[in-house]
Coordinates of C-alpha atoms and ligand atoms in Angstrom, one line a residue:
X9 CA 9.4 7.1 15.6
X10 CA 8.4 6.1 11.9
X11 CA 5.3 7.1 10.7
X12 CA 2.4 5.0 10.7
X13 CA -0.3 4.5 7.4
X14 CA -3.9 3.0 7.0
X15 CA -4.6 3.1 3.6
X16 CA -7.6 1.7 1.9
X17 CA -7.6 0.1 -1.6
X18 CA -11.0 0.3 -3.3
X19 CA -9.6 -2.1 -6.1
X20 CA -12.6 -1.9 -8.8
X21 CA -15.6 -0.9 -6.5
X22 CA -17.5 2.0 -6.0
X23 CA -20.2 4.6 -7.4
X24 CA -20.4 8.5 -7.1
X25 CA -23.2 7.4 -5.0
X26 CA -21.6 5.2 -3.0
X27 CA -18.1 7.1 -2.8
X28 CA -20.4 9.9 -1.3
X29 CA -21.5 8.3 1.2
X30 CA -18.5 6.6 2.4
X31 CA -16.3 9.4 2.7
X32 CA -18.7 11.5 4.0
X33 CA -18.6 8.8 7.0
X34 CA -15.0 8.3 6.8
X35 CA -14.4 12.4 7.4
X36 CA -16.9 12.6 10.4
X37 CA -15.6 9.5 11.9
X38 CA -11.7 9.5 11.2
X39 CA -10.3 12.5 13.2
X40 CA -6.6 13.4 13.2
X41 CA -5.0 11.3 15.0
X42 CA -1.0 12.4 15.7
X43 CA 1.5 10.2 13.5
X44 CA -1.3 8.1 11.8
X45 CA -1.5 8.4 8.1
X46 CA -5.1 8.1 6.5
X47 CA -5.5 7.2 2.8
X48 CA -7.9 6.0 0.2
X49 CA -7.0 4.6 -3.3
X50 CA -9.6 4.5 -5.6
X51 CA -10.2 3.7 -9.1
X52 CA -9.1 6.7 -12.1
X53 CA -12.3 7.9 -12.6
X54 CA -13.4 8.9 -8.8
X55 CA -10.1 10.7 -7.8
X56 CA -11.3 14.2 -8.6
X57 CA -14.8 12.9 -6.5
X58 CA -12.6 11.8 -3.7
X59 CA -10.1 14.9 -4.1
X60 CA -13.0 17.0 -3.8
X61 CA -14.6 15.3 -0.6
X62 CA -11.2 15.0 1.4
X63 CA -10.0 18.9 0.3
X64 CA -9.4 20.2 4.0
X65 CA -9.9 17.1 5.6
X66 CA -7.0 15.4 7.3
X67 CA -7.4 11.9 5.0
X68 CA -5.2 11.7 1.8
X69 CA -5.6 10.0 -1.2
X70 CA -3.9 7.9 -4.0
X71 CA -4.8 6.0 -6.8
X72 CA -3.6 2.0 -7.5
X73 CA -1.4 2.1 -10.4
X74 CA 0.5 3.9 -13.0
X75 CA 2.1 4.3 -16.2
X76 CA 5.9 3.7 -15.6
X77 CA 6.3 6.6 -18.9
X78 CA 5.8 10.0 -18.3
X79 CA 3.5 10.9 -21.6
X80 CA 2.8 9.4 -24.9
X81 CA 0.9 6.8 -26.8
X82 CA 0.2 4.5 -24.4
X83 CA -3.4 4.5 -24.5
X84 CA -5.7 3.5 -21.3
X85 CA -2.3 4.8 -19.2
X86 CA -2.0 7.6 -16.3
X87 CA 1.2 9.3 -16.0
X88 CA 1.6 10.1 -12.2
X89 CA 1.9 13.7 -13.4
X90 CA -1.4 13.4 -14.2
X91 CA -2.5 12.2 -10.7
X92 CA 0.0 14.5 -9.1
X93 CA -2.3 17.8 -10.8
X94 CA -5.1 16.2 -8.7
X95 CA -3.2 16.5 -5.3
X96 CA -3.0 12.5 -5.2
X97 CA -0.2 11.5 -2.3
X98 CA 0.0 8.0 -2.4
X99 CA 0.4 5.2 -5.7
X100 CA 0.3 1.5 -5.4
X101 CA 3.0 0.0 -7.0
X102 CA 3.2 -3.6 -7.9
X103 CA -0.2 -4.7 -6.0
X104 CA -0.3 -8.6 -6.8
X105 CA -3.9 -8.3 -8.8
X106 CA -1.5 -6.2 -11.2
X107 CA 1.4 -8.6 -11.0
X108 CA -0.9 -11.5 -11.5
X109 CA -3.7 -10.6 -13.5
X110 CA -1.7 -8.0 -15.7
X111 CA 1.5 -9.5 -16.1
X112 CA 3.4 -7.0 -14.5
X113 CA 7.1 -7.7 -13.8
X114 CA 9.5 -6.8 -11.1
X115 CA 11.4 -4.4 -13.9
X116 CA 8.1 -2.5 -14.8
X117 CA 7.2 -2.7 -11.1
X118 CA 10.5 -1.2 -10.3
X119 CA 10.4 1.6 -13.2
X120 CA 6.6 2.6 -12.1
X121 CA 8.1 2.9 -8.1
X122 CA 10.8 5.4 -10.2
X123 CA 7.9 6.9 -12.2
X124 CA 6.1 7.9 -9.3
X125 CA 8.8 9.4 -6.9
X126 CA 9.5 11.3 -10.5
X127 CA 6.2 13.0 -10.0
X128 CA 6.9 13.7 -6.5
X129 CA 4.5 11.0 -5.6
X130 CA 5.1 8.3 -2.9
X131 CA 4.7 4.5 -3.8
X132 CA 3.9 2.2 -1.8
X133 CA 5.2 -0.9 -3.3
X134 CA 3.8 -4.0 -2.8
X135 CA 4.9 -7.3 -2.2
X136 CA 4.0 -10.7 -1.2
X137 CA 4.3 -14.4 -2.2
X138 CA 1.6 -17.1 -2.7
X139 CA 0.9 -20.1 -1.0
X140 CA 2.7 -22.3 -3.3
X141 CA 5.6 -20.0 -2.9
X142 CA 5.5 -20.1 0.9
X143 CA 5.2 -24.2 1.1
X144 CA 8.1 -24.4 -1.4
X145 CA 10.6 -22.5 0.7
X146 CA 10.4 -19.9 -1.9
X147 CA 8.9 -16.8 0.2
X148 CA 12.9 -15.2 0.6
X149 CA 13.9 -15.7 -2.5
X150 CA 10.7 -14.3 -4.6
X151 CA 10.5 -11.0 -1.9
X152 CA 14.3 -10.3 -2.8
X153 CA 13.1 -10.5 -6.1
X154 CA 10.8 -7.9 -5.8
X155 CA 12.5 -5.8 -3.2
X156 CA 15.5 -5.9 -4.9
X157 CA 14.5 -4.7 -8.3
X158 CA 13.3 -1.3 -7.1
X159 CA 16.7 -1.3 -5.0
X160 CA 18.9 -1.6 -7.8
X161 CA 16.7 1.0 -10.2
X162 CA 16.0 3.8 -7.4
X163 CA 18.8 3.5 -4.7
X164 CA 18.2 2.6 -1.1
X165 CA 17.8 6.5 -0.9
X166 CA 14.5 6.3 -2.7
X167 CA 13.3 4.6 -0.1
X168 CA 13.1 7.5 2.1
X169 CA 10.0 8.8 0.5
X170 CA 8.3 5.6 0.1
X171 CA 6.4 2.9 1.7
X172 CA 6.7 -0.4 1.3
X173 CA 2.9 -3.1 2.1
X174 CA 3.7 -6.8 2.8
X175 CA 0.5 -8.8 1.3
X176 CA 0.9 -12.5 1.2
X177 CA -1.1 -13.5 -1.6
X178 CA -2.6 -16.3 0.1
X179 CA -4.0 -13.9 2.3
X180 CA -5.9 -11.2 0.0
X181 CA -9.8 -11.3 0.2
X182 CA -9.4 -14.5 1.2
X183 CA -10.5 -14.2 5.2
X184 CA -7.4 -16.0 6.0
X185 CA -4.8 -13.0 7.4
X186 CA -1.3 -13.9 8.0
X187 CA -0.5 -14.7 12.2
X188 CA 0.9 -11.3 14.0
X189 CA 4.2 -13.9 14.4
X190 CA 4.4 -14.4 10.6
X191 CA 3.4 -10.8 9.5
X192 CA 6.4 -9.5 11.8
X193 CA 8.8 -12.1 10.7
X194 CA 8.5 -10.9 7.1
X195 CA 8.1 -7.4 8.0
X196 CA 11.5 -7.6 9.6
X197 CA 12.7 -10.1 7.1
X198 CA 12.0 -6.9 4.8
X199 CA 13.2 -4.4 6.6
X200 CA 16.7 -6.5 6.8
X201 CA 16.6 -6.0 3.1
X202 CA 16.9 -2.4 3.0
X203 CA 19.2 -2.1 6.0
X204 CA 21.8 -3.9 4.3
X205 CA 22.2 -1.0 2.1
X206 CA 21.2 1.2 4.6
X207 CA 19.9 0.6 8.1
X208 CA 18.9 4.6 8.8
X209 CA 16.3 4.2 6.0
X210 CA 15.4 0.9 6.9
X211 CA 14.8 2.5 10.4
X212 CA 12.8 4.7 9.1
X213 CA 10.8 3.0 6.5
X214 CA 7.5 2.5 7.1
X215 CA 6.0 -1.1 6.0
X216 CA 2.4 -1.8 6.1
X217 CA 0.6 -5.1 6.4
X218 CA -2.2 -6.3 4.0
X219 CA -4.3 -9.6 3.7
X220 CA -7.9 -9.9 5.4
X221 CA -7.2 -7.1 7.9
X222 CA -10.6 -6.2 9.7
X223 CA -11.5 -4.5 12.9
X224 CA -11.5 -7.6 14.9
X225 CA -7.4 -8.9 14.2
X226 CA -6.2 -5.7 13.2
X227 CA -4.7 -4.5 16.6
X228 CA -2.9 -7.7 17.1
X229 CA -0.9 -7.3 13.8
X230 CA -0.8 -3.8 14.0
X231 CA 0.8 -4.0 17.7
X232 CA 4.1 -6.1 15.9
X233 CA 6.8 -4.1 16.2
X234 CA 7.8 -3.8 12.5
X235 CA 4.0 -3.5 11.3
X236 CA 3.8 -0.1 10.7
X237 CA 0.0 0.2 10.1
X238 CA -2.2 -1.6 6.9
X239 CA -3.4 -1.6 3.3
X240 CA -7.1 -2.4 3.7
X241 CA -9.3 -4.3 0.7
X242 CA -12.4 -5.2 1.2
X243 CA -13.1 -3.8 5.1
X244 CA -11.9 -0.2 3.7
X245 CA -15.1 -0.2 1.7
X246 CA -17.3 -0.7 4.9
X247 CA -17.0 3.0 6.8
X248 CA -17.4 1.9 10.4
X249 CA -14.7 -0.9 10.0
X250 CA -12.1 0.9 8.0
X251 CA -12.8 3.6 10.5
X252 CA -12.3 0.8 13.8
X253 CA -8.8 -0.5 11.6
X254 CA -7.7 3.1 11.9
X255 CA -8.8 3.7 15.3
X256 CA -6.8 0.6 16.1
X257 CA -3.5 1.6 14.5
X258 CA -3.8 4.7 16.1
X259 CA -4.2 2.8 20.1
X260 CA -1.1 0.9 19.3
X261 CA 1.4 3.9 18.8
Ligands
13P9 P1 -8.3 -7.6 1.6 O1 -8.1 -6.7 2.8 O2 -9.6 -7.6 0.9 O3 -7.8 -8.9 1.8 O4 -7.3 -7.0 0.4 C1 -6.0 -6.7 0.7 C2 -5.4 -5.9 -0.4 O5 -5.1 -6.4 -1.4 C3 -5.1 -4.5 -0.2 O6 -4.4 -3.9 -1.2

């Protein structure tokens, strides 16, 4: 049974205040639930906040990016040794908003998924297409791409100790979510990826779906039989619906 993983990404949002207040909500509300992962990734400067809040609690936490360099002058970077002294679990690797808006490319994407996994930290890389991409026949081609730059850097082993989130661009804070149909066709398109190196850790590998996942689709996606649970924008900021997205991942096991 592979494991299964809600994890919320706060992207650029919050406030001590606000943080408060949310996790204090997400604790009382989220309770263990047997092979259902919890996370939250938020931005650099809350993680001792939100390490503090969720010490003894059974939600983990992550941050959204790293430096693919261990230390050294590379100012306005975090090493994932750095997060890893914080007791951070999770890293987002290769989110599109960092592809798109930072440049990122599948390379550096690849060498911050090694970067990570080097501070004993477990990426969860990300990968999607856009629209354009879709409608142009491209969607295979540009997840290979992606999938099979981290393949070729880290091993298929790697994957082992790593997640993997499909989020079609076209469907990030947009409202419009991918179908169940489509989200499990590229989930198993993905999967196929890995188990043509190896299909134990393909088996094995747990792949989340994000892209306008709220309480009210989340079961239907979730209940796809490669959809190993979500990575939640904008509803992961709203305690009662991240904690309904959970609740629904955890109904579906
Ligand atoms: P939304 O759930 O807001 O569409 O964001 C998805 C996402 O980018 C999570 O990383």
């Amino acid at each position: 049974m592979r494991r299964r993983l809600v994890a919320g990404n706060w992207k650029m949002h919050g406030s001590r205040a606000v943080n408060l207040a949310l996790l204090t909500s997400l604790k009382r509300s989220i309770a263990q639930v047997g092979g259902l992962d919890v996370a939250v990734c938020a931005p650099y400067p809350y993680l001792e906040q939100v390490a503090e809040s969720l010490r003894g609690s059974s939600i983990s936490w992550g941050a959204q990016d790293l430096s693919e360099h261990d230390a050294g002058a590379y100012t306005g970077e975090v090493s994932g040794s750095m997060l890893a002294e914080f007791g951070c679990t999770y890293v987002l690797v290769g989110h599109s908003e960092r592809r798109v808006l930072h440049g990122e490319t599948d390379s550096q994407v690849a060498a911050k998924f090694v970067a990570a996994q080097r501070a004993g930290l477990v990426p969860v890389l990300c990968a999607g297409e856009t629209l354009e991409q879709r409608d142009g026949g491209e969607m295979q081609g540009v997840l290979l791409r992606q999938i099979d730059a981290v393949l070729k850097m880290a091993g298929v082993a790697a994957f082992k100790r790593a997640v993997l989130a499909y989020e079609p661009v076209w469907a990030i804070g947009t409202g419009r979510t991918a179908s169940p149909v489509q989200a499990q066709e590229v989930h198993r398109h993905l999967r196929s990826l890995v188990a043509a190196q190896d299909a134990e850790v393909a088996e094995g590998l747990t792949i989340v779906y994000g892209g306008s996942v709220k309480p009210g689709n989340a079961k239907e996606i979730f209940s796809m039989p490669d959809v190993d649970g979500g990575l939640i924008g904008g509803a992961s900021l709203v305690a009662g619906d991240f904690a309904a997205i959970c609740s629904a991942a955890a109904e579906v096991q």
